[in-house]
Tab-separated table of C-alpha atoms in Angstrom:
chain	number	residue	atom	x	y	z
A	1	MET	CA	-10.635	5.062	73.744
A	2	ASN	CA	-10.415	8.830	73.590
A	3	ASN	CA	-13.403	10.423	71.847
A	4	SER	CA	-11.108	12.517	69.653
A	5	VAL	CA	-9.841	9.418	67.840
A	6	ARG	CA	-13.076	7.468	67.824
A	7	PRO	CA	-15.329	7.585	64.763
A	8	ARG	CA	-18.242	9.958	65.167
A	9	VAL	CA	-21.856	8.948	64.482
A	10	PHE	CA	-24.553	11.585	64.121
A	11	VAL	CA	-27.982	10.209	65.077
A	12	THR	CA	-30.822	12.457	63.940
A	13	ARG	CA	-33.367	11.358	66.578
A	14	ASP	CA	-33.370	9.610	69.922
A	15	MET	CA	-34.112	5.890	69.829
A	16	PRO	CA	-34.337	2.922	72.214
A	17	GLN	CA	-31.397	2.964	74.607
A	18	PRO	CA	-29.919	-0.463	73.714
A	19	ALA	CA	-29.165	0.830	70.202
A	20	ILE	CA	-27.501	3.978	71.552
A	21	ASP	CA	-25.474	1.874	73.969
A	22	ARG	CA	-24.350	-0.370	71.129
A	23	LEU	CA	-23.149	2.613	69.096
A	24	LYS	CA	-21.252	3.940	72.097
A	25	GLU	CA	-19.248	0.724	72.267
A	26	PHE	CA	-17.331	1.658	69.127
A	27	ALA	CA	-18.031	5.330	68.377
A	28	TYR	CA	-18.693	8.756	69.796
A	29	VAL	CA	-22.431	9.352	69.495
A	30	ASP	CA	-23.635	12.827	68.536
A	31	LEU	CA	-27.338	12.472	69.365
A	32	TRP	CA	-29.802	15.128	68.197
A	33	PRO	CA	-31.556	16.171	71.433
A	34	ALA	CA	-34.792	17.728	70.181
A	35	PHE	CA	-38.070	15.963	69.351
A	36	PRO	CA	-38.468	17.588	65.901
A	37	ALA	CA	-36.011	16.699	63.167
A	38	PRO	CA	-32.921	18.876	62.713
A	39	GLU	CA	-33.400	21.619	60.149
A	40	LYS	CA	-31.236	21.593	57.044
A	41	HIS	CA	-28.528	23.907	58.371
A	42	GLU	CA	-28.322	21.910	61.595
A	43	LEU	CA	-28.092	18.647	59.675
A	44	LEU	CA	-25.298	20.045	57.504
A	45	TYR	CA	-23.307	21.170	60.538
A	46	HIS	CA	-23.488	17.833	62.360
A	47	VAL	CA	-22.850	15.765	59.233
A	48	SER	CA	-19.744	17.845	58.510
A	49	GLN	CA	-18.133	16.307	61.596
A	50	ALA	CA	-19.460	12.749	61.208
A	51	ASP	CA	-17.967	9.511	59.943
A	52	ALA	CA	-21.417	7.918	59.968
A	53	LEU	CA	-24.999	9.156	59.795
A	54	LEU	CA	-27.929	7.308	61.350
A	55	CYS	CA	-31.000	8.996	59.896
A	56	MET	CA	-34.752	8.610	59.689
A	57	LEU	CA	-37.048	8.197	56.700
A	58	SER	CA	-38.193	11.781	57.188
A	59	ASP	CA	-34.644	13.161	56.863
A	60	PRO	CA	-33.917	14.222	53.240
A	61	ILE	CA	-30.333	13.170	52.578
A	62	ASP	CA	-29.362	14.789	49.295
A	63	GLU	CA	-26.164	15.729	47.482
A	64	GLU	CA	-25.743	18.865	49.606
A	65	VAL	CA	-25.803	16.860	52.830
A	66	MET	CA	-23.288	14.359	51.477
A	67	ALA	CA	-21.007	17.121	50.229
A	68	ALA	CA	-20.966	18.533	53.750
A	69	GLY	CA	-19.943	15.150	55.122
A	70	LYS	CA	-16.297	15.197	54.088
A	71	LYS	CA	-15.559	12.178	56.316
A	72	LEU	CA	-18.895	10.457	55.805
A	73	ARG	CA	-18.561	6.731	55.052
A	74	VAL	CA	-22.003	5.315	55.759
A	75	ILE	CA	-25.629	6.471	55.855
A	76	ALA	CA	-27.692	4.049	57.919
A	77	ASN	CA	-31.405	4.590	57.363
A	78	TYR	CA	-33.627	3.679	60.309
A	79	ALA	CA	-36.237	2.171	57.977
A	80	VAL	CA	-36.761	-0.419	55.276
A	81	GLY	CA	-37.399	2.209	52.616
A	82	TYR	CA	-34.739	4.671	51.538
A	83	ASP	CA	-36.481	7.022	49.114
A	84	ASN	CA	-35.338	9.900	51.342
A	85	ILE	CA	-31.713	9.256	50.298
A	86	ASP	CA	-30.088	10.079	46.971
A	87	VAL	CA	-28.518	6.640	46.648
A	88	ALA	CA	-26.868	7.440	43.319
A	89	ALA	CA	-25.111	10.452	44.849
A	90	ALA	CA	-23.968	8.326	47.783
A	91	THR	CA	-22.551	5.719	45.433
A	92	ARG	CA	-20.642	8.360	43.487
A	93	ARG	CA	-19.110	9.523	46.745
A	94	ASN	CA	-18.289	5.982	47.873
A	95	ILE	CA	-20.696	6.241	50.812
A	96	ALA	CA	-22.476	3.059	51.848
A	97	VAL	CA	-26.254	3.262	52.278
A	98	THR	CA	-27.954	0.708	54.517
A	99	ASN	CA	-31.481	-0.003	55.710
A	100	THR	CA	-33.295	-2.202	58.258
A	101	PRO	CA	-35.265	-4.873	56.365
A	102	ASP	CA	-37.227	-7.837	57.711
A	103	VAL	CA	-37.431	-6.827	61.369
A	104	LEU	CA	-40.575	-4.711	60.997
A	105	THR	CA	-42.587	-7.048	58.755
A	106	GLU	CA	-44.925	-8.491	61.372
A	107	THR	CA	-45.306	-5.224	63.273
A	108	THR	CA	-46.301	-3.291	60.158
A	109	ALA	CA	-48.720	-6.037	59.142
A	110	ASP	CA	-50.290	-5.764	62.600
A	111	MET	CA	-50.722	-2.028	62.038
A	112	ALA	CA	-52.305	-2.505	58.618
A	113	PHE	CA	-54.834	-4.888	60.079
A	114	THR	CA	-55.423	-2.572	63.037
A	115	LEU	CA	-56.300	0.254	60.643
A	116	LEU	CA	-58.520	-2.082	58.630
A	117	MET	CA	-60.465	-3.178	61.691
A	118	ALA	CA	-60.717	0.326	63.142
A	119	ALA	CA	-62.008	1.766	59.867
A	120	ALA	CA	-64.395	-1.128	59.246
A	121	ARG	CA	-65.992	-0.891	62.683
A	122	ASN	CA	-65.938	2.900	63.174
A	123	LEU	CA	-63.781	2.427	66.252
A	124	ILE	CA	-62.406	5.970	66.472
A	125	ALA	CA	-65.853	7.511	66.019
A	126	ALA	CA	-67.244	5.105	68.618
A	127	ASP	CA	-64.554	6.124	71.087
A	128	ARG	CA	-65.388	9.806	70.635
A	129	PHE	CA	-69.130	9.084	70.758
A	130	THR	CA	-68.701	7.386	74.119
A	131	ARG	CA	-66.286	9.906	75.649
A	132	ASP	CA	-68.390	12.892	74.531
A	133	GLY	CA	-71.490	11.596	76.309
A	134	PHE	CA	-73.624	10.726	73.290
A	135	TRP	CA	-74.162	7.125	74.402
A	136	ILE	CA	-77.544	7.596	76.067
A	137	ALA	CA	-79.089	4.322	74.885
A	138	TRP	CA	-78.347	1.266	72.770
A	139	HIS	CA	-79.769	1.674	69.270
A	140	PRO	CA	-79.733	-0.704	66.271
A	141	LEU	CA	-78.594	1.990	63.833
A	142	VAL	CA	-75.795	3.611	65.817
A	143	LEU	CA	-72.236	3.414	64.407
A	144	LEU	CA	-72.914	0.652	61.923
A	145	GLY	CA	-69.786	-0.639	60.248
A	146	HIS	CA	-68.988	-3.538	57.937
A	147	ASP	CA	-67.979	-7.148	58.491
A	148	VAL	CA	-64.361	-8.136	58.012
A	149	SER	CA	-64.881	-11.890	58.301
A	150	GLY	CA	-65.727	-13.361	54.926
A	151	ALA	CA	-65.057	-10.109	53.055
A	152	THR	CA	-62.633	-9.710	50.136
A	153	LEU	CA	-59.226	-8.194	50.772
A	154	GLY	CA	-57.077	-6.890	47.940
A	155	ILE	CA	-53.346	-6.664	48.622
A	156	VAL	CA	-51.283	-4.422	46.352
A	157	GLY	CA	-47.692	-5.635	46.606
A	158	LEU	CA	-47.193	-9.183	47.889
A	159	GLY	CA	-43.778	-8.755	49.454
A	160	ARG	CA	-42.938	-9.709	53.025
A	161	ILE	CA	-45.438	-7.340	54.618
A	162	GLY	CA	-48.148	-8.092	52.068
A	163	GLN	CA	-47.789	-11.800	52.762
A	164	ALA	CA	-47.897	-11.179	56.513
A	165	VAL	CA	-51.177	-9.276	56.043
A	166	ALA	CA	-52.520	-12.185	53.980
A	167	ARG	CA	-51.751	-14.609	56.827
A	168	ARG	CA	-53.794	-12.445	59.178
A	169	ALA	CA	-56.644	-12.220	56.695
A	170	ARG	CA	-56.811	-16.015	56.452
A	171	GLY	CA	-57.710	-16.094	60.135
A	172	PHE	CA	-60.754	-13.976	59.314
A	173	GLY	CA	-61.833	-16.274	56.508
A	174	MET	CA	-61.338	-13.565	53.911
A	175	ARG	CA	-61.035	-14.058	50.196
A	176	ILE	CA	-57.621	-12.615	49.336
A	177	LEU	CA	-56.713	-11.087	45.987
A	178	TYR	CA	-53.313	-9.700	45.165
A	179	THR	CA	-51.475	-7.860	42.440
A	180	SER	CA	-47.731	-7.412	42.245
A	181	ARG	CA	-44.907	-6.812	39.776
A	182	HIS	CA	-44.297	-10.549	39.712
A	183	ARG	CA	-46.739	-13.369	40.229
A	184	ASN	CA	-45.915	-15.554	43.249
A	185	PRO	CA	-47.113	-19.159	42.786
A	186	ALA	CA	-45.479	-20.272	46.049
A	187	ALA	CA	-47.442	-17.681	48.034
A	188	GLU	CA	-50.603	-18.610	46.150
A	189	ALA	CA	-50.185	-22.229	47.228
A	190	GLU	CA	-49.262	-21.406	50.816
A	191	LEU	CA	-51.722	-18.578	51.503
A	192	GLY	CA	-54.561	-19.303	49.116
A	193	VAL	CA	-54.270	-15.865	47.513
A	194	GLU	CA	-55.534	-15.176	43.997
A	195	TYR	CA	-53.555	-13.176	41.438
A	196	CYS	CA	-55.341	-10.552	39.343
A	197	SER	CA	-54.797	-7.178	37.713
A	198	LEU	CA	-54.941	-3.984	39.746
A	199	GLU	CA	-58.193	-3.033	38.034
A	200	GLU	CA	-59.840	-6.348	38.910
A	201	LEU	CA	-58.579	-6.136	42.471
A	202	LEU	CA	-59.992	-2.654	42.972
A	203	GLN	CA	-63.356	-3.614	41.506
A	204	GLN	CA	-63.805	-6.736	43.628
A	205	SER	CA	-62.279	-5.864	47.003
A	206	ASP	CA	-64.082	-4.702	50.118
A	207	TYR	CA	-60.739	-3.669	51.592
A	208	VAL	CA	-57.604	-2.659	49.686
A	209	SER	CA	-54.266	-2.665	51.520
A	210	LEU	CA	-51.194	-1.077	49.934
A	211	HIS	CA	-47.751	-2.631	50.455
A	212	THR	CA	-45.697	-1.455	47.508
A	213	PRO	CA	-42.487	0.587	47.687
A	214	LEU	CA	-42.478	4.152	46.403
A	215	MET	CA	-40.846	4.255	42.979
A	216	PRO	CA	-41.503	6.365	39.875
A	217	GLU	CA	-43.907	3.719	38.577
A	218	THR	CA	-45.847	3.536	41.872
A	219	HIS	CA	-46.091	7.292	42.483
A	220	HIS	CA	-49.852	8.014	42.644
A	221	LEU	CA	-50.564	4.390	41.774
A	222	ILE	CA	-53.945	4.998	43.363
A	223	GLY	CA	-55.473	8.115	41.854
A	224	ALA	CA	-58.910	9.369	40.875
A	225	LYS	CA	-59.312	6.763	38.122
A	226	GLU	CA	-58.415	3.875	40.421
A	227	LEU	CA	-60.621	5.140	43.245
A	228	GLN	CA	-63.567	5.273	40.827
A	229	LEU	CA	-63.104	1.537	40.236
A	230	MET	CA	-63.568	0.699	43.914
A	231	LYS	CA	-66.844	-0.193	45.591
A	232	PRO	CA	-68.652	2.725	47.278
A	233	THR	CA	-68.358	0.803	50.551
A	234	ALA	CA	-64.676	-0.127	50.094
A	235	ILE	CA	-61.976	0.934	52.540
A	236	LEU	CA	-58.430	1.823	51.481
A	237	ILE	CA	-55.547	1.038	53.863
A	238	ASN	CA	-52.095	2.557	53.357
A	239	THR	CA	-49.064	1.696	55.479
A	240	SER	CA	-46.571	1.863	52.600
A	241	ARG	CA	-45.713	5.404	51.439
A	242	GLY	CA	-47.964	8.425	51.297
A	243	ASN	CA	-47.269	9.273	47.674
A	244	VAL	CA	-48.376	5.861	46.440
A	245	VAL	CA	-51.795	7.521	46.751
A	246	ASP	CA	-52.883	10.817	45.200
A	247	GLN	CA	-53.961	12.368	48.499
A	248	GLU	CA	-56.089	15.099	46.934
A	249	ALA	CA	-57.955	12.538	44.852
A	250	LEU	CA	-58.443	10.345	47.927
A	251	THR	CA	-59.806	13.268	49.928
A	252	ALA	CA	-62.303	14.048	47.168
A	253	ALA	CA	-63.325	10.385	46.914
A	254	LEU	CA	-63.943	10.221	50.659
A	255	GLN	CA	-65.868	13.491	50.614
A	256	ASP	CA	-68.238	12.518	47.808
A	257	GLY	CA	-68.732	8.874	48.780
A	258	THR	CA	-66.802	7.333	45.899
A	259	ILE	CA	-65.330	4.969	48.521
A	260	GLY	CA	-66.472	4.245	52.046
A	261	GLY	CA	-63.404	5.035	54.103
A	262	ALA	CA	-59.666	4.855	54.642
A	263	GLY	CA	-57.079	3.914	57.243
A	264	LEU	CA	-53.831	5.828	56.780
A	265	ASP	CA	-50.476	5.688	58.525
A	266	VAL	CA	-48.584	7.589	55.813
A	267	PHE	CA	-49.168	10.829	53.936
A	268	LYS	CA	-47.794	12.821	51.007
A	269	GLU	CA	-46.047	15.176	53.444
A	270	GLU	CA	-45.176	14.243	57.005
A	271	PRO	CA	-46.185	15.443	59.444
A	272	ILE	CA	-49.536	16.153	57.841
A	273	SER	CA	-50.753	19.717	58.339
A	274	PRO	CA	-53.457	20.082	61.027
A	275	ASP	CA	-55.388	22.114	58.437
A	276	ASP	CA	-55.386	19.359	55.820
A	277	PRO	CA	-58.991	18.710	54.696
A	278	LEU	CA	-58.382	14.972	55.020
A	279	LEU	CA	-58.388	15.381	58.803
A	280	GLU	CA	-61.869	16.889	58.754
A	281	LEU	CA	-63.401	13.656	57.474
A	282	SER	CA	-65.100	11.229	59.869
A	283	ASN	CA	-64.634	8.237	57.562
A	284	VAL	CA	-60.837	8.236	57.879
A	285	VAL	CA	-58.676	6.687	60.587
A	286	VAL	CA	-55.280	8.393	60.731
A	287	ALA	CA	-52.053	7.554	62.546
A	288	PRO	CA	-48.694	9.419	62.624
A	289	HIS	CA	-46.567	6.876	60.714
A	290	ILE	CA	-46.340	4.370	63.575
A	291	GLY	CA	-46.354	1.142	61.562
A	292	SER	CA	-43.152	-0.074	63.217
A	293	ALA	CA	-43.791	1.588	66.581
A	294	THR	CA	-43.328	-1.168	69.097
A	295	ILE	CA	-40.553	-1.289	71.663
A	296	GLU	CA	-39.334	-4.611	70.333
A	297	THR	CA	-39.256	-3.636	66.669
A	298	ARG	CA	-37.812	-0.158	67.092
A	299	THR	CA	-35.050	-1.635	69.265
A	300	LYS	CA	-34.248	-4.261	66.618
A	301	MET	CA	-34.141	-1.560	63.950
A	302	GLY	CA	-31.694	0.482	65.994
A	303	MET	CA	-29.477	-2.500	66.688
A	304	MET	CA	-29.450	-3.403	62.999
A	305	ALA	CA	-28.525	0.152	62.020
A	306	ALA	CA	-25.712	0.103	64.587
A	307	GLU	CA	-24.315	-3.158	63.181
A	308	ASN	CA	-24.454	-1.738	59.660
A	309	ILE	CA	-22.460	1.296	60.786
A	310	LYS	CA	-19.932	-0.781	62.717
A	311	ALA	CA	-19.266	-2.998	59.714
A	312	VAL	CA	-18.520	-0.072	57.403
A	313	LEU	CA	-16.325	1.707	59.927
A	314	GLU	CA	-14.331	-1.508	60.299
A	315	GLY	CA	-13.906	-1.823	56.534
A	316	ARG	CA	-16.415	-4.652	56.116
A	317	ARG	CA	-19.443	-5.004	53.879
A	318	PRO	CA	-22.508	-4.120	55.979
A	319	PRO	CA	-25.222	-6.768	56.357
A	320	ASN	CA	-27.963	-4.612	54.815
A	321	LEU	CA	-26.286	-2.731	51.998
A	322	VAL	CA	-28.519	-0.849	49.554
A	323	ASN	CA	-25.952	0.355	46.990
A	324	LYS	CA	-24.392	-3.049	46.437
A	325	ASP	CA	-22.080	-1.863	43.633
A	326	LEU	CA	-19.806	-0.320	46.248
A	327	TYR	CA	-18.519	-3.764	47.176
A	328	SER	CA	-17.187	-6.008	44.469
A	329	SER	CA	-17.670	-9.158	46.548
A	330	PRO	CA	-19.564	-10.148	49.712
A	331	SER	CA	-16.302	-10.389	51.618
A	332	LYS	CA	-15.200	-6.832	50.922
């Protein structure tokens, strides 16, 4: 089919080739070539020509972007979350918004537990210690960390990823507490997790892992008050959204020993500034938002986004629709 009559999809970052190939089967693909995200004026230009937009969680898709997309019919977010998109504005403009749920559950849970283990055992500091030539002898007091086996893990948000983290924690013989918007008796029976309030969880846990979506009620859910409730040896893990935590309060708590450490894959602003004081701290393990960064998972995410786009362009309800009011029935 001639490109001039094919629908046009603007993809804001390169992704695994199978997903690009799938898009090319039914559309002309306008792929952003640079490593950094397109700036606002560049995004507006490319969206103005697009029938579909495949964007990343770091791309702010607001009313201005949608207004530029005169032909825009679908915004496919390459993520589970979609707080970067003004969904209400999209709905008003009859633009479908889709996401990529389920496929990154296990991968993100792996990352959360990786951060937990690395922070607990001072792995990053140990790596530097060894590479920098400080390992001149074995010593009983060098790089002491804390046990994970038998410790208490508090999970904030027992959704799919939270439950996947709980399954991993069971293998370490951990006591598992959880708090969530809704109590989950089925998960309690299956995973042996114990329900409690956020305050109780913070007071009792050796490790706290955050798995709640970012919403108005979860913005800065963990702030100075909550950090004060935690044990001075406790470690906070965040693979959810950066603004679930008050980053300034966390930095202060890590600086003054209010808590023992943190493992972070997400931040209030991404990318985090190299000058951020958080990065000066030795009791923090940081990663550049790579919770879903495996070849297998990122490929599945791309394929799912492509199928969502294809469905909308063909006049069908996409499999992973966020603004469900656009379609009066599942068959639409």
